[in-house]
Amino acid sequence: MTQDEINKRNHTVEKIGGTSMSRVHELRDSLLIKKDDPYNRIFVVSAFGGITNLLLEHKKSGEQGVYALFAEDNDDHSWLDALKRTQVAMEEAHRKALDHPADISDATDFVRDRIEGARNCLFDLQRLCTYGHFRLSEHMGRVRELLSGLGEAHSAYVTALMLKRAGVEARFVDLSGWRDEGDVTLDERIALGLERIDVASELPIVTGYAQCREGLMSEYDRGYSEVTFARLAALTSAKEAIIHKEFHLSSADPNLVGGGVRKLGHTNYDVADQLSNLGMEAIHPSAAKMLRQADVPLRVTNAFEPEDPGTLIDDAPADVPGVEIVTGLDVFALEVFEQDMVGVKGYDATILDALKRHKIWIVSKTSNANTITHYLRGNLKSVRRVEADLKEAYPNACVGVRSLSIVSAVGRDLRKQSVLGRGLLALDEAGLDVIAAHATPRNVDVQFLMNRDEADAAIAALHKAFIEEEAKLREAA
C-alpha cells in the first residue's frame, strides 16, 4: 500500500495500557478529548492497573488470583475471597476515575452484576464437575477467558461514563461476550461490536478482551488486548495504530543511564520483535505481525505527553546504521553437555519438546559439538522441571541451570558497526566480566551474557559507548 493510500485513511485505533488506565481521569482532557475533534478514533482499553493480576495471577510474582485459586479445586473456596477482593479493587478504581455520584453508582452496579455473574458461573461449574462425566480441568481455559473479560469490560464502561459526563458521544463496546450464546470468530466479534457505529461522530471505547471461537487466552495469554487492538486496526484499515504508555520508547531505562537517554523517535518492526523477545514489549509480536501485514504503521507515545509524537514503528530501514536501544533481561541458562553428543541427532528435538511441554520461552540459543545451551525466560520451578525431564532422558549427560542476564544492543542496521568488538571493549573498560557474546548475520542485535549483579552496569556501559558517545560525535560534526 502506498503512502498516499495510507494518508487517505481517516481514523486511528489507539490503546491505553493498564498502568495508564489507572490515571485515566488525568487523560480525559489531554488525550481522550481532543480540543479540535475528539472523534475519528477508536480506543481499546486494558483493565485498570492490577485488576488482571487479581483476576488471574500476578504477572511477575506469580501470586495467585481468582483463576489460580479456582484451578486448585480445593474445598475452602479461597477463590471466592479473591473475587471479593477484586470487586473491592474495581470499585476503588472507578471511584478514582469518576466524579459524579450517579456515574459512580452506575459503575458499582455494573461491577456487582459482573462479579455476581462470574461467581454464580464458577459455583455452577464446580457443582457440575462433582459428576464423574465432567472434569474441571477441561473447562479451565474458558474460565480464564471469562475472568479476563471482567477487567476490560469494567474499565471500558467506566471510561465511557466519564466521557459522556464530559459531553462526548462515547460508546461502550463490549467484546467480552458476556451472556452471549453465539460462537463467533475474532473478526466477526469485532464487526458485530462496531456495527452501526459512526466513528466520525462517536468515540468507541472497546474492551481489550474479545471472546471468540479461537480463544485469545489460549493463544496469546496476557497479550490478548494488544492482539484485539491490532486486529481491530487491521480490519478497519486504520491510518495509524497508537499505543499510549506511561513512558517513551527510549534508548535505555533512564533509571540506569540517567540523562543520556534518548527517545527513539523512529524504528521498525524488526527492532520491535527483538525488544519483545527480550521482555521489553513495544507490542506483542503477533499483534505486530497483524499490523505489518495490513500496512498499518504503529506509534508508541507517552500518554501523559500527548503533544509529543512519540516513536513511529514501520517497515522503513534506518537512515543511519547504529545501535538504537540497549536493554537487558534476566534469564536461566539451561546447559546440556554430553561427550557423545557430537554427530548424534535427536538432542535438539528432545530439549525443544521439554521446553514446549513446560511452556518456557526461548530467548536465545548457542551450541557446539557436545553442548547445547538455551537461554530461557520463565519461572525457576518450570525450568527445573525441564531440567529433571532432560536428566531422565539423558542419564549420562551433565544438565545444569544458571541464573544470568542477557544485555542486548539493538538497532535496525548494525552492519559495519563493530558492535560485538566495541561492546566487549566497553564492558572490559568498565571492569565487567562477559560470560559469552553472540551476534547473528541478521545485524539487528548483539547479545552479551552477564552475571545478574552486573547487568545494570553493563547496560549503562554499552549505552554510553553506543548512544551517548555517538550523539556527541554527531553534534560535534
CSV table of N, CA, C and O in Angstrom, one decimal, residues 274-370:
chain,number,residue,atom,x,y,z
A,274,GLN,N,12.6,-7.8,18.3
A,274,GLN,CA,13.8,-8.1,19.2
A,274,GLN,C,13.5,-7.7,20.7
A,274,GLN,O,13.8,-8.4,21.6
A,275,LEU,N,12.9,-6.5,20.8
A,275,LEU,CA,12.6,-6.0,22.1
A,275,LEU,C,11.5,-6.9,22.8
A,275,LEU,O,11.6,-7.2,24.0
A,276,SER,N,10.6,-7.4,22.0
A,276,SER,CA,9.6,-8.3,22.6
A,276,SER,C,10.2,-9.6,23.1
A,276,SER,O,9.9,-10.1,24.1
A,277,ASN,N,11.2,-10.1,22.3
A,277,ASN,CA,11.9,-11.3,22.7
A,277,ASN,C,12.6,-11.1,24.0
A,277,ASN,O,12.8,-12.1,24.8
A,278,LEU,N,13.1,-9.9,24.3
A,278,LEU,CA,13.8,-9.6,25.5
A,278,LEU,C,12.9,-9.1,26.6
A,278,LEU,O,13.4,-8.5,27.6
A,279,GLY,N,11.6,-9.2,26.5
A,279,GLY,CA,10.7,-8.9,27.5
A,279,GLY,C,10.4,-7.4,27.6
A,279,GLY,O,9.7,-7.0,28.5
A,280,MET,N,10.9,-6.6,26.7
A,280,MET,CA,10.6,-5.2,26.7
A,280,MET,C,9.6,-4.9,25.5
A,280,MET,O,10.0,-4.4,24.5
A,281,GLU,N,8.3,-5.3,25.7
A,281,GLU,CA,7.4,-5.3,24.6
A,281,GLU,C,6.9,-3.9,24.3
A,281,GLU,O,6.2,-3.3,25.0
A,282,ALA,N,7.3,-3.4,23.1
A,282,ALA,CA,6.6,-2.3,22.5
A,282,ALA,C,5.2,-2.7,22.1
A,282,ALA,O,4.2,-2.0,22.2
A,283,ILE,N,5.1,-4.0,21.6
A,283,ILE,CA,3.9,-4.6,21.2
A,283,ILE,C,4.1,-6.1,21.1
A,283,ILE,O,5.2,-6.6,20.8
A,284,HIS,N,3.0,-6.9,21.4
A,284,HIS,CA,3.1,-8.3,21.3
A,284,HIS,C,3.5,-8.7,19.8
A,284,HIS,O,3.0,-8.1,18.9
A,285,PRO,N,4.4,-9.6,19.7
A,285,PRO,CA,4.9,-10.0,18.3
A,285,PRO,C,3.7,-10.4,17.4
A,285,PRO,O,3.8,-10.1,16.1
A,286,SER,N,2.7,-11.1,17.8
A,286,SER,CA,1.6,-11.5,17.0
A,286,SER,C,0.8,-10.3,16.5
A,286,SER,O,0.3,-10.2,15.4
A,287,ALA,N,0.7,-9.3,17.5
A,287,ALA,CA,0.0,-8.1,17.1
A,287,ALA,C,0.8,-7.3,16.1
A,287,ALA,O,0.2,-6.7,15.1
A,288,ALA,N,2.1,-7.2,16.3
A,288,ALA,CA,2.9,-6.5,15.3
A,288,ALA,C,2.8,-7.1,13.9
A,288,ALA,O,2.8,-6.4,12.9
A,289,LYS,N,2.7,-8.5,13.9
A,289,LYS,CA,2.6,-9.1,12.6
A,289,LYS,C,1.3,-8.7,11.9
A,289,LYS,O,1.3,-8.5,10.7
A,290,MET,N,0.2,-8.6,12.6
A,290,MET,CA,-1.1,-8.2,12.1
A,290,MET,C,-1.0,-6.8,11.5
A,290,MET,O,-1.5,-6.6,10.4
A,291,LEU,N,-0.4,-5.9,12.2
A,291,LEU,CA,-0.3,-4.5,11.7
A,291,LEU,C,0.7,-4.5,10.5
A,291,LEU,O,0.4,-3.8,9.5
A,292,ARG,N,1.8,-5.2,10.5
A,292,ARG,CA,2.7,-5.2,9.4
A,292,ARG,C,2.1,-5.7,8.2
A,292,ARG,O,2.2,-5.1,7.1
A,293,GLN,N,1.3,-6.8,8.3
A,293,GLN,CA,0.7,-7.4,7.1
A,293,GLN,C,-0.4,-6.5,6.5
A,293,GLN,O,-0.7,-6.6,5.3
A,294,ALA,N,-1.0,-5.7,7.4
A,294,ALA,CA,-2.1,-4.8,6.9
A,294,ALA,C,-1.6,-3.4,6.5
A,294,ALA,O,-2.4,-2.5,6.2
A,295,ASP,N,-0.2,-3.2,6.6
A,295,ASP,CA,0.4,-1.9,6.2
A,295,ASP,C,-0.1,-0.8,7.1
A,295,ASP,O,-0.3,0.3,6.7
A,296,VAL,N,-0.3,-1.1,8.4
A,296,VAL,CA,-0.7,-0.1,9.4
A,296,VAL,C,0.5,0.2,10.2
A,296,VAL,O,1.0,-0.6,11.0
A,297,PRO,N,1.0,1.5,10.2
A,297,PRO,CA,2.1,1.9,11.0
A,297,PRO,C,1.7,1.9,12.5
A,297,PRO,O,0.5,2.2,12.8
A,298,LEU,N,2.6,1.7,13.4
A,298,LEU,CA,2.4,1.8,14.8
A,298,LEU,C,3.1,2.9,15.4
A,298,LEU,O,4.3,3.2,15.0
A,299,ARG,N,2.5,3.6,16.3
A,299,ARG,CA,3.1,4.7,17.0
A,299,ARG,C,3.0,4.4,18.5
A,299,ARG,O,2.0,4.1,19.0
A,300,VAL,N,4.1,4.6,19.2
A,300,VAL,CA,4.2,4.4,20.7
A,300,VAL,C,4.4,5.7,21.3
A,300,VAL,O,5.5,6.4,21.0
A,301,THR,N,3.5,6.2,22.2
A,301,THR,CA,3.6,7.5,22.8
A,301,THR,C,3.6,7.4,24.3
A,301,THR,O,3.2,6.4,24.8
A,302,ASN,N,4.0,8.5,24.9
A,302,ASN,CA,3.8,8.7,26.3
A,302,ASN,C,2.4,9.3,26.5
A,302,ASN,O,2.1,10.5,26.1
A,303,ALA,N,1.5,8.6,27.2
A,303,ALA,CA,0.1,9.1,27.3
A,303,ALA,C,0.0,10.4,28.0
A,303,ALA,O,-0.9,11.2,27.8
A,304,PHE,N,1.0,10.7,28.8
A,304,PHE,CA,1.0,11.9,29.7
A,304,PHE,C,1.7,13.1,29.0
A,304,PHE,O,1.9,14.2,29.6
A,305,GLU,N,2.2,12.9,27.8
A,305,GLU,CA,2.8,13.9,27.0
A,305,GLU,C,2.1,13.9,25.6
A,305,GLU,O,2.8,13.5,24.6
A,306,PRO,N,0.8,14.2,25.5
A,306,PRO,CA,0.1,14.0,24.3
A,306,PRO,C,0.5,14.8,23.1
A,306,PRO,O,0.2,14.5,21.9
A,307,GLU,N,1.3,15.9,23.3
A,307,GLU,CA,1.7,16.7,22.2
A,307,GLU,C,3.0,16.2,21.6
A,307,GLU,O,3.4,16.6,20.5
A,308,ASP,N,3.6,15.2,22.3
A,308,ASP,CA,4.9,14.6,21.7
A,308,ASP,C,4.5,13.5,20.8
A,308,ASP,O,3.6,12.6,21.1
A,309,PRO,N,5.0,13.4,19.5
A,309,PRO,CA,4.6,12.4,18.6
A,309,PRO,C,5.1,11.0,18.9
A,309,PRO,O,4.6,10.0,18.3
A,310,GLY,N,6.0,10.9,19.9
A,310,GLY,CA,6.4,9.5,20.3
A,310,GLY,C,7.3,8.9,19.3
A,310,GLY,O,8.1,9.6,18.6
A,311,THR,N,7.2,7.6,19.2
A,311,THR,CA,8.1,6.8,18.3
A,311,THR,C,7.2,6.1,17.2
A,311,THR,O,6.3,5.3,17.6
A,312,LEU,N,7.6,6.3,16.0
A,312,LEU,CA,6.9,5.6,14.9
A,312,LEU,C,7.6,4.3,14.5
A,312,LEU,O,8.8,4.2,14.4
A,313,ILE,N,6.8,3.2,14.4
A,313,ILE,CA,7.3,1.9,14.1
A,313,ILE,C,6.7,1.5,12.8
A,313,ILE,O,5.5,1.3,12.7
A,314,ASP,N,7.5,1.3,11.7
A,314,ASP,CA,7.0,0.8,10.4
A,314,ASP,C,8.1,-0.1,9.8
A,314,ASP,O,8.9,-0.7,10.5
A,315,ASP,N,8.0,-0.2,8.5
A,315,ASP,CA,8.9,-1.1,7.8
A,315,ASP,C,10.2,-0.4,7.2
A,315,ASP,O,11.0,-1.0,6.5
A,316,ALA,N,10.3,0.9,7.5
A,316,ALA,CA,11.4,1.6,6.8
A,316,ALA,C,12.7,1.3,7.4
A,316,ALA,O,12.9,1.0,8.6
A,317,PRO,N,13.7,1.2,6.5
A,317,PRO,CA,15.1,0.9,7.0
A,317,PRO,C,15.7,2.2,7.7
A,317,PRO,O,15.1,3.3,7.7
A,318,ALA,N,16.8,2.0,8.4
A,318,ALA,CA,17.4,3.1,9.1
A,318,ALA,C,18.1,4.0,8.2
A,318,ALA,O,18.7,3.6,7.1
A,319,ASP,N,18.0,5.3,8.5
A,319,ASP,CA,18.7,6.3,7.7
A,319,ASP,C,20.2,6.2,7.9
A,319,ASP,O,21.0,6.4,7.0
A,320,VAL,N,20.6,6.0,9.2
A,320,VAL,CA,22.0,5.9,9.6
A,320,VAL,C,22.1,4.6,10.4
A,320,VAL,O,21.4,4.4,11.3
A,321,PRO,N,23.1,3.7,10.0
A,321,PRO,CA,23.3,2.5,10.8
A,321,PRO,C,23.7,2.8,12.2
A,321,PRO,O,24.3,3.8,12.5
A,322,GLY,N,23.4,1.9,13.2
A,322,GLY,CA,23.8,2.1,14.5
A,322,GLY,C,22.9,1.5,15.6
A,322,GLY,O,21.8,1.1,15.3
A,323,VAL,N,23.4,1.5,16.8
A,323,VAL,CA,22.6,0.9,17.9
A,323,VAL,C,21.5,2.0,18.3
A,323,VAL,O,21.8,3.2,18.4
A,324,GLU,N,20.3,1.5,18.5
A,324,GLU,CA,19.2,2.4,18.8
A,324,GLU,C,18.8,2.2,20.3
A,324,GLU,O,18.3,3.2,20.9
A,325,ILE,N,18.9,1.1,20.8
A,325,ILE,CA,18.5,0.8,22.2
A,325,ILE,C,19.3,-0.3,22.8
A,325,ILE,O,19.8,-1.2,22.2
A,326,VAL,N,19.5,-0.1,24.1
A,326,VAL,CA,20.3,-1.1,24.9
A,326,VAL,C,19.3,-1.6,26.1
A,326,VAL,O,18.8,-0.7,26.8
A,327,THR,N,19.1,-2.8,26.2
A,327,THR,CA,18.2,-3.4,27.2
A,327,THR,C,18.7,-4.7,27.7
A,327,THR,O,19.6,-5.3,27.2
A,328,GLY,N,18.1,-5.2,28.8
A,328,GLY,CA,18.6,-6.4,29.4
A,328,GLY,C,17.4,-7.2,29.9
A,328,GLY,O,16.3,-6.8,30.1
A,329,LEU,N,17.7,-8.5,30.1
A,329,LEU,CA,16.7,-9.4,30.6
A,329,LEU,C,17.3,-10.5,31.4
A,329,LEU,O,18.3,-11.1,31.0
A,330,ASP,N,16.7,-10.8,32.6
A,330,ASP,CA,17.2,-11.9,33.4
A,330,ASP,C,16.7,-13.2,32.8
A,330,ASP,O,15.6,-13.4,32.4
A,331,VAL,N,17.7,-14.2,32.7
A,331,VAL,CA,17.4,-15.4,32.0
A,331,VAL,C,17.9,-16.6,32.8
A,331,VAL,O,18.7,-16.4,33.7
A,332,PHE,N,17.5,-17.8,32.5
A,332,PHE,CA,18.1,-19.0,33.0
A,332,PHE,C,18.8,-19.7,31.9
A,332,PHE,O,18.2,-19.9,30.8
A,333,ALA,N,20.1,-20.0,32.1
A,333,ALA,CA,20.8,-20.7,31.1
A,333,ALA,C,20.7,-22.2,31.4
A,333,ALA,O,21.2,-22.7,32.4
A,334,LEU,N,20.1,-22.9,30.5
A,334,LEU,CA,19.9,-24.4,30.6
A,334,LEU,C,21.0,-25.0,29.7
A,334,LEU,O,20.9,-25.0,28.4
A,335,GLU,N,21.9,-25.7,30.3
A,335,GLU,CA,23.1,-26.3,29.5
A,335,GLU,C,23.0,-27.8,29.6
A,335,GLU,O,22.9,-28.4,30.7
A,336,VAL,N,23.1,-28.4,28.4
A,336,VAL,CA,23.1,-29.9,28.3
A,336,VAL,C,24.4,-30.2,27.6
A,336,VAL,O,24.7,-29.9,26.5
A,337,PHE,N,25.3,-30.9,28.4
A,337,PHE,CA,26.6,-31.3,27.9
A,337,PHE,C,26.7,-32.9,27.9
A,337,PHE,O,26.3,-33.5,29.0
A,338,GLU,N,27.0,-33.5,26.8
A,338,GLU,CA,27.3,-34.9,26.8
A,338,GLU,C,28.4,-35.1,25.8
A,338,GLU,O,28.3,-34.7,24.6
A,339,GLN,N,29.4,-35.8,26.2
A,339,GLN,CA,30.6,-36.0,25.3
A,339,GLN,C,30.3,-36.8,24.1
A,339,GLN,O,30.8,-36.5,23.0
A,340,ASP,N,29.3,-37.6,24.1
A,340,ASP,CA,28.9,-38.5,23.0
A,340,ASP,C,27.9,-37.8,22.1
A,340,ASP,O,27.3,-38.4,21.1
A,341,MET,N,27.6,-36.5,22.3
A,341,MET,CA,26.6,-35.8,21.5
A,341,MET,C,27.0,-35.6,20.1
A,341,MET,O,26.2,-35.6,19.2
A,342,VAL,N,28.3,-35.3,19.9
A,342,VAL,CA,28.8,-35.0,18.5
A,342,VAL,C,28.4,-36.0,17.5
A,342,VAL,O,28.6,-37.2,17.7
A,343,GLY,N,27.7,-35.5,16.4
A,343,GLY,CA,27.3,-36.4,15.3
A,343,GLY,C,26.1,-37.2,15.5
A,343,GLY,O,25.6,-37.9,14.7
A,344,VAL,N,25.4,-37.0,16.7
A,344,VAL,CA,24.2,-37.7,17.0
A,344,VAL,C,23.0,-36.8,16.9
A,344,VAL,O,23.0,-35.7,17.5
A,345,LYS,N,22.0,-37.2,16.2
A,345,LYS,CA,20.8,-36.4,16.1
A,345,LYS,C,19.8,-36.7,17.2
A,345,LYS,O,19.8,-37.8,17.8
A,346,GLY,N,18.9,-35.8,17.5
A,346,GLY,CA,17.8,-36.0,18.4
A,346,GLY,C,17.9,-35.2,19.7
A,346,GLY,O,16.9,-35.0,20.4
A,347,TYR,N,19.1,-34.7,20.1
A,347,TYR,CA,19.2,-33.9,21.3
A,347,TYR,C,18.3,-32.6,21.2
A,347,TYR,O,17.6,-32.3,22.1
A,348,ASP,N,18.5,-31.9,20.1
A,348,ASP,CA,17.8,-30.7,19.9
A,348,ASP,C,16.3,-30.9,20.1
A,348,ASP,O,15.6,-30.1,20.8
A,349,ALA,N,15.8,-31.9,19.4
A,349,ALA,CA,14.3,-32.1,19.4
A,349,ALA,C,13.8,-32.5,20.8
A,349,ALA,O,12.7,-32.0,21.2
A,350,THR,N,14.6,-33.3,21.5
A,350,THR,CA,14.2,-33.7,22.9
A,350,THR,C,14.1,-32.5,23.8
A,350,THR,O,13.2,-32.3,24.6
A,351,ILE,N,15.1,-31.6,23.7
A,351,ILE,CA,15.2,-30.4,24.5
A,351,ILE,C,14.0,-29.5,24.2
A,351,ILE,O,13.3,-29.0,25.1
A,352,LEU,N,13.7,-29.3,22.9
A,352,LEU,CA,12.6,-28.4,22.5
A,352,LEU,C,11.3,-29.0,22.9
A,352,LEU,O,10.4,-28.2,23.3
A,353,ASP,N,11.1,-30.3,22.9
A,353,ASP,CA,9.9,-30.9,23.3
A,353,ASP,C,9.6,-30.6,24.8
A,353,ASP,O,8.5,-30.3,25.2
A,354,ALA,N,10.7,-30.7,25.6
A,354,ALA,CA,10.6,-30.5,27.0
A,354,ALA,C,10.2,-29.0,27.3
A,354,ALA,O,9.4,-28.7,28.2
A,355,LEU,N,10.9,-28.1,26.6
A,355,LEU,CA,10.6,-26.7,26.8
A,355,LEU,C,9.2,-26.3,26.4
A,355,LEU,O,8.5,-25.5,27.0
A,356,LYS,N,8.7,-26.9,25.3
A,356,LYS,CA,7.4,-26.7,24.8
A,356,LYS,C,6.3,-27.2,25.8
A,356,LYS,O,5.3,-26.6,26.1
A,357,ARG,N,6.6,-28.4,26.3
A,357,ARG,CA,5.7,-29.1,27.3
A,357,ARG,C,5.5,-28.2,28.5
A,357,ARG,O,4.4,-28.1,29.1
A,358,HIS,N,6.6,-27.5,29.0
A,358,HIS,CA,6.5,-26.7,30.2
A,358,HIS,C,6.3,-25.2,29.9
A,358,HIS,O,6.5,-24.4,30.8
A,359,LYS,N,6.1,-24.9,28.7
A,359,LYS,CA,5.7,-23.6,28.2
A,359,LYS,C,6.8,-22.5,28.6
A,359,LYS,O,6.5,-21.5,29.2
A,360,ILE,N,8.0,-22.8,28.2
A,360,ILE,CA,9.2,-22.0,28.5
A,360,ILE,C,9.5,-21.2,27.3
A,360,ILE,O,9.7,-21.8,26.2
A,361,TRP,N,9.7,-19.9,27.4
A,361,TRP,CA,10.1,-19.0,26.3
A,361,TRP,C,11.6,-19.1,26.1
A,361,TRP,O,12.4,-18.9,27.0
A,362,ILE,N,12.0,-19.4,24.8
A,362,ILE,CA,13.4,-19.4,24.5
A,362,ILE,C,13.8,-18.0,24.0
A,362,ILE,O,13.3,-17.5,23.0
A,363,VAL,N,14.8,-17.4,24.6
A,363,VAL,CA,15.3,-16.1,24.2
A,363,VAL,C,16.4,-16.2,23.2
A,363,VAL,O,16.4,-15.5,22.2
A,364,SER,N,17.3,-17.1,23.5
A,364,SER,CA,18.4,-17.3,22.6
A,364,SER,C,19.0,-18.7,22.8
A,364,SER,O,18.6,-19.4,23.7
A,365,LYS,N,19.9,-19.1,21.9
A,365,LYS,CA,20.5,-20.5,22.0
A,365,LYS,C,21.9,-20.5,21.4
A,365,LYS,O,22.1,-19.8,20.4
A,366,THR,N,22.8,-21.2,22.0
A,366,THR,CA,24.1,-21.5,21.4
A,366,THR,C,24.4,-23.0,21.5
A,366,THR,O,23.8,-23.7,22.3
A,367,SER,N,25.3,-23.4,20.6
A,367,SER,CA,25.7,-24.9,20.7
A,367,SER,C,27.0,-25.0,20.1
A,367,SER,O,27.5,-24.2,19.3
A,368,ASN,N,27.7,-26.2,20.5
A,368,ASN,CA,28.9,-26.6,19.8
A,368,ASN,C,28.9,-28.1,19.7
A,368,ASN,O,27.8,-28.7,19.7
A,369,ALA,N,30.0,-28.8,19.5
A,369,ALA,CA,30.0,-30.2,19.2
A,369,ALA,C,29.3,-31.1,20.3
A,369,ALA,O,28.6,-32.0,19.9
A,370,ASN,N,29.4,-30.7,21.5
A,370,ASN,CA,28.9,-31.6,22.6
A,370,ASN,C,28.1,-30.8,23.7
A,370,ASN,O,27.8,-31.4,24.7
